[in-house]
Amino acid sequence: MKGRETKETILNAALGFARLHGLEGLSIGRLAKGVGLSKSGLFAHFNSKETLQLNVLQRGVEEFLEAVVRPAIKEPRGEPRLRALLDRWLRWAAGDGSRGKGGCLFLGAAVELDDQPGALRDYLVNSQRQWISTLARAVTIAQTAGDISPDVDTEQMAFEIYSIMMAFHLYHRLLRDPDASMRARKAFDKLLAASR
């Protein structure tokens, strides 16, 4: 494998591994074995475990943007865009087959890194703030389109949409509730109805 191809292969494997075992569970030895490299060969691409972890987070963000944000913002402004954001987020979070096994990289990383200062936490915080800002902006656009009342606090609504997704993760991943997606959509519908 060439250098860039090798790094892509490592990152893809590391992303899948991190979804199952967390960022801290990324083992250079097991990852190297999984992609058919020596530890030193894998290490040469990243120089440290933290660099590998940061690259995994960056890859996860790019994957999320490609699967959720970019397609959803092509939808008509207002409620259709908000619905597209939630729908795509739900499918992404459920691991719609395109991501392989494992849960949400960001939710797992949030638990691992919430009290750990450093570059990984800083990157995760920044990426999640950008996502929350995107949600709030979508609500503002829905207000402009007349789908959401101008009195609605956009930051609060973004918080509540995120809260629905946090509950979805618990119900879907941990409790294995087959109705988790339906419950999340029902909660979102109620939120929209109360915000008109």
mmCIF file of C-alpha atoms in Angstrom:
data_model
loop_
_atom_site.group_PDB
_atom_site.id
_atom_site.type_symbol
_atom_site.label_atom_id
_atom_site.label_comp_id
_atom_site.label_asym_id
_atom_site.label_seq_id
_atom_site.Cartn_x
_atom_site.Cartn_y
_atom_site.Cartn_z
ATOM 1 C CA MET A 1 0.000 0.000 0.000
ATOM 2 C CA LYS A 2 1.128 3.527 -0.720
ATOM 3 C CA GLY A 3 1.458 6.026 2.143
ATOM 4 C CA ARG A 4 -1.833 7.877 1.653
ATOM 5 C CA GLU A 5 -3.794 4.682 0.982
ATOM 6 C CA THR A 6 -2.262 3.076 4.049
ATOM 7 C CA LYS A 7 -3.192 6.052 6.218
ATOM 8 C CA GLU A 8 -6.788 5.942 4.885
ATOM 9 C CA THR A 9 -6.999 2.218 5.633
ATOM 10 C CA ILE A 10 -5.693 2.788 9.151
ATOM 11 C CA LEU A 11 -8.117 5.658 9.776
ATOM 12 C CA ASN A 12 -11.116 3.693 8.551
ATOM 13 C CA ALA A 13 -10.183 0.751 10.758
ATOM 14 C CA ALA A 14 -9.468 3.048 13.721
ATOM 15 C CA LEU A 15 -12.832 4.794 13.314
ATOM 16 C CA GLY A 16 -14.654 1.473 13.421
ATOM 17 C CA PHE A 17 -12.579 0.371 16.384
ATOM 18 C CA ALA A 18 -13.251 3.639 18.267
ATOM 19 C CA ARG A 19 -17.008 3.251 17.752
ATOM 20 C CA LEU A 20 -16.847 -0.111 19.491
ATOM 21 C CA HIS A 21 -14.148 0.505 22.112
ATOM 22 C CA GLY A 22 -13.858 4.283 22.501
ATOM 23 C CA LEU A 23 -10.926 6.526 21.758
ATOM 24 C CA GLU A 24 -9.022 5.307 24.796
ATOM 25 C CA GLY A 25 -9.608 1.741 23.667
ATOM 26 C CA LEU A 26 -7.689 2.359 20.455
ATOM 27 C CA SER A 27 -4.781 -0.021 20.745
ATOM 28 C CA ILE A 28 -1.852 0.564 18.409
ATOM 29 C CA GLY A 29 -1.017 -3.151 18.594
ATOM 30 C CA ARG A 30 -4.518 -4.464 17.811
ATOM 31 C CA LEU A 31 -5.063 -1.816 15.153
ATOM 32 C CA ALA A 32 -1.723 -2.617 13.494
ATOM 33 C CA LYS A 33 -2.603 -6.310 13.479
ATOM 34 C CA GLY A 34 -6.055 -5.541 12.056
ATOM 35 C CA VAL A 35 -4.632 -3.648 9.070
ATOM 36 C CA GLY A 36 -1.627 -5.934 8.566
ATOM 37 C CA LEU A 37 1.120 -3.549 9.671
ATOM 38 C CA SER A 38 3.769 -3.615 12.330
ATOM 39 C CA LYS A 39 3.327 -1.322 15.324
ATOM 40 C CA SER A 40 6.204 0.826 14.121
ATOM 41 C CA GLY A 41 4.714 0.924 10.607
ATOM 42 C CA LEU A 42 1.404 2.169 11.950
ATOM 43 C CA PHE A 43 3.086 4.541 14.395
ATOM 44 C CA ALA A 44 5.043 6.130 11.535
ATOM 45 C CA HIS A 45 1.788 7.500 10.096
ATOM 46 C CA PHE A 46 0.650 9.244 13.295
ATOM 47 C CA ASN A 47 3.652 9.624 15.652
ATOM 48 C CA SER A 48 1.475 9.306 18.763
ATOM 49 C CA LYS A 49 -1.723 7.732 20.006
ATOM 50 C CA GLU A 50 -3.182 11.210 20.590
ATOM 51 C CA THR A 51 -2.523 12.190 16.952
ATOM 52 C CA LEU A 52 -4.265 9.000 15.839
ATOM 53 C CA GLN A 53 -7.214 9.754 18.139
ATOM 54 C CA LEU A 54 -7.451 13.327 16.848
ATOM 55 C CA ASN A 55 -7.390 12.088 13.248
ATOM 56 C CA VAL A 56 -10.176 9.630 14.109
ATOM 57 C CA LEU A 57 -12.301 12.440 15.544
ATOM 58 C CA GLN A 58 -11.652 14.554 12.451
ATOM 59 C CA ARG A 59 -12.601 11.639 10.185
ATOM 60 C CA GLY A 60 -15.783 11.115 12.229
ATOM 61 C CA VAL A 61 -16.752 14.773 11.840
ATOM 62 C CA GLU A 62 -16.213 14.625 8.090
ATOM 63 C CA GLU A 63 -18.289 11.459 7.864
ATOM 64 C CA PHE A 64 -21.084 13.149 9.864
ATOM 65 C CA LEU A 65 -21.021 16.226 7.631
ATOM 66 C CA GLU A 66 -21.217 14.041 4.505
ATOM 67 C CA ALA A 67 -24.003 11.805 5.793
ATOM 68 C CA VAL A 68 -26.122 14.286 7.742
ATOM 69 C CA VAL A 69 -25.437 17.985 7.305
ATOM 70 C CA ARG A 70 -24.585 18.490 3.636
ATOM 71 C CA PRO A 71 -27.526 16.505 2.236
ATOM 72 C CA ALA A 72 -29.986 18.014 4.753
ATOM 73 C CA ILE A 73 -29.107 21.621 3.974
ATOM 74 C CA LYS A 74 -30.031 20.980 0.353
ATOM 75 C CA GLU A 75 -33.641 20.525 1.494
ATOM 76 C CA PRO A 76 -36.057 23.486 1.345
ATOM 77 C CA ARG A 77 -35.610 26.029 4.110
ATOM 78 C CA GLY A 78 -37.742 25.799 7.224
ATOM 79 C CA GLU A 79 -39.424 22.728 8.630
ATOM 80 C CA PRO A 80 -38.370 20.420 5.737
ATOM 81 C CA ARG A 81 -34.712 21.158 6.483
ATOM 82 C CA LEU A 82 -35.167 20.652 10.221
ATOM 83 C CA ARG A 83 -36.889 17.330 9.550
ATOM 84 C CA ALA A 84 -34.120 16.294 7.153
ATOM 85 C CA LEU A 85 -31.478 17.098 9.776
ATOM 86 C CA LEU A 86 -33.242 14.979 12.381
ATOM 87 C CA ASP A 87 -34.044 12.154 9.969
ATOM 88 C CA ARG A 88 -30.479 11.885 8.665
ATOM 89 C CA TRP A 89 -29.068 12.198 12.192
ATOM 90 C CA LEU A 90 -31.319 9.370 13.375
ATOM 91 C CA ARG A 91 -30.236 7.126 10.505
ATOM 92 C CA TRP A 92 -26.581 7.980 11.080
ATOM 93 C CA ALA A 93 -26.855 7.400 14.838
ATOM 94 C CA ALA A 94 -28.607 4.066 14.290
ATOM 95 C CA GLY A 95 -25.695 2.948 12.109
ATOM 96 C CA ASP A 96 -27.772 2.571 8.961
ATOM 97 C CA GLY A 97 -25.383 -0.052 7.602
ATOM 98 C CA SER A 98 -22.921 2.376 6.069
ATOM 99 C CA ARG A 99 -20.864 2.786 9.237
ATOM 100 C CA GLY A 100 -20.532 -0.770 10.417
ATOM 101 C CA LYS A 101 -20.966 -1.682 14.069
ATOM 102 C CA GLY A 102 -20.669 0.516 17.097
ATOM 103 C CA GLY A 103 -22.262 3.574 18.575
ATOM 104 C CA CYS A 104 -21.842 7.287 18.175
ATOM 105 C CA LEU A 105 -18.182 8.235 18.218
ATOM 106 C CA PHE A 106 -18.978 11.695 19.595
ATOM 107 C CA LEU A 107 -21.219 10.526 22.424
ATOM 108 C CA GLY A 108 -18.616 7.981 23.505
ATOM 109 C CA ALA A 109 -15.845 10.566 23.234
ATOM 110 C CA ALA A 110 -17.903 13.094 25.227
ATOM 111 C CA VAL A 111 -18.066 10.649 28.130
ATOM 112 C CA GLU A 112 -14.354 9.828 27.845
ATOM 113 C CA LEU A 113 -13.119 13.396 27.417
ATOM 114 C CA ASP A 114 -15.521 15.573 29.424
ATOM 115 C CA ASP A 115 -13.047 16.022 32.269
ATOM 116 C CA GLN A 116 -9.821 15.509 30.282
ATOM 117 C CA PRO A 117 -8.227 18.799 29.197
ATOM 118 C CA GLY A 118 -6.233 18.789 25.998
ATOM 119 C CA ALA A 119 -6.360 18.839 22.229
ATOM 120 C CA LEU A 120 -8.842 15.958 21.893
ATOM 121 C CA ARG A 121 -11.388 17.532 24.215
ATOM 122 C CA ASP A 122 -10.887 20.944 22.605
ATOM 123 C CA TYR A 123 -11.522 19.520 19.146
ATOM 124 C CA LEU A 124 -14.615 17.616 20.291
ATOM 125 C CA VAL A 125 -16.039 20.658 22.090
ATOM 126 C CA ASN A 126 -15.477 22.844 19.036
ATOM 127 C CA SER A 127 -17.078 20.331 16.660
ATOM 128 C CA GLN A 128 -20.112 19.874 18.908
ATOM 129 C CA ARG A 129 -20.533 23.631 19.338
ATOM 130 C CA GLN A 130 -20.468 24.009 15.556
ATOM 131 C CA TRP A 131 -23.123 21.308 15.216
ATOM 132 C CA ILE A 132 -25.331 22.941 17.850
ATOM 133 C CA SER A 133 -24.852 26.274 16.073
ATOM 134 C CA THR A 134 -25.933 24.605 12.801
ATOM 135 C CA LEU A 135 -29.095 23.341 14.504
ATOM 136 C CA ALA A 136 -29.828 26.794 15.956
ATOM 137 C CA ARG A 137 -29.243 28.385 12.537
ATOM 138 C CA ALA A 138 -31.691 25.917 10.966
ATOM 139 C CA VAL A 139 -34.268 26.963 13.567
ATOM 140 C CA THR A 140 -33.626 30.648 12.784
ATOM 141 C CA ILE A 141 -34.109 29.928 9.083
ATOM 142 C CA ALA A 142 -37.358 28.099 9.916
ATOM 143 C CA GLN A 143 -38.467 31.219 11.801
ATOM 144 C CA THR A 144 -37.712 33.349 8.744
ATOM 145 C CA ALA A 145 -39.681 30.877 6.596
ATOM 146 C CA GLY A 146 -42.648 31.237 8.952
ATOM 147 C CA ASP A 147 -42.574 27.615 10.135
ATOM 148 C CA ILE A 148 -41.368 28.406 13.669
ATOM 149 C CA SER A 149 -42.639 31.239 15.858
ATOM 150 C CA PRO A 150 -40.284 34.235 16.088
ATOM 151 C CA ASP A 151 -40.686 34.009 19.890
ATOM 152 C CA VAL A 152 -38.910 30.631 20.035
ATOM 153 C CA ASP A 153 -35.455 30.702 21.605
ATOM 154 C CA THR A 154 -33.324 29.121 18.864
ATOM 155 C CA GLU A 155 -30.601 27.985 21.281
ATOM 156 C CA GLN A 156 -33.201 26.327 23.508
ATOM 157 C CA MET A 157 -34.762 24.532 20.558
ATOM 158 C CA ALA A 158 -31.322 23.322 19.424
ATOM 159 C CA PHE A 159 -30.789 22.057 22.985
ATOM 160 C CA GLU A 160 -34.096 20.186 22.898
ATOM 161 C CA ILE A 161 -33.385 18.621 19.493
ATOM 162 C CA TYR A 162 -30.002 17.461 20.799
ATOM 163 C CA SER A 163 -31.726 16.146 23.930
ATOM 164 C CA ILE A 164 -34.070 14.053 21.786
ATOM 165 C CA MET A 165 -31.036 12.520 20.110
ATOM 166 C CA MET A 166 -29.328 11.806 23.433
ATOM 167 C CA ALA A 167 -32.453 9.940 24.554
ATOM 168 C CA PHE A 168 -32.532 8.117 21.218
ATOM 169 C CA HIS A 169 -28.958 6.896 21.745
ATOM 170 C CA LEU A 170 -29.830 5.534 25.182
ATOM 171 C CA TYR A 171 -33.008 3.835 24.024
ATOM 172 C CA HIS A 172 -31.561 2.500 20.777
ATOM 173 C CA ARG A 173 -28.027 1.510 21.752
ATOM 174 C CA LEU A 174 -28.245 0.551 25.425
ATOM 175 C CA LEU A 175 -31.893 -0.418 25.960
ATOM 176 C CA ARG A 176 -32.293 -1.901 22.458
ATOM 177 C CA ASP A 177 -35.804 -0.421 22.288
ATOM 178 C CA PRO A 178 -37.183 -1.237 18.810
ATOM 179 C CA ASP A 179 -39.397 1.853 19.066
ATOM 180 C CA ALA A 180 -36.536 4.285 19.775
ATOM 181 C CA SER A 181 -36.678 5.937 16.364
ATOM 182 C CA MET A 182 -40.462 6.298 16.524
ATOM 183 C CA ARG A 183 -40.193 7.810 19.999
ATOM 184 C CA ALA A 184 -37.570 10.314 18.834
ATOM 185 C CA ARG A 185 -39.686 11.354 15.845
ATOM 186 C CA LYS A 186 -42.764 11.699 18.059
ATOM 187 C CA ALA A 187 -40.831 13.909 20.491
ATOM 188 C CA PHE A 188 -39.568 16.010 17.576
ATOM 189 C CA ASP A 189 -43.112 16.384 16.189
ATOM 190 C CA LYS A 190 -44.300 17.597 19.595
ATOM 191 C CA LEU A 191 -41.424 20.057 19.775
ATOM 192 C CA LEU A 192 -42.258 21.414 16.315
ATOM 193 C CA ALA A 193 -45.965 21.668 17.131
ATOM 194 C CA ALA A 194 -45.201 23.622 20.303
ATOM 195 C CA SER A 195 -42.865 25.917 18.369
ATOM 196 C CA ARG A 196 -45.218 26.972 15.575
#
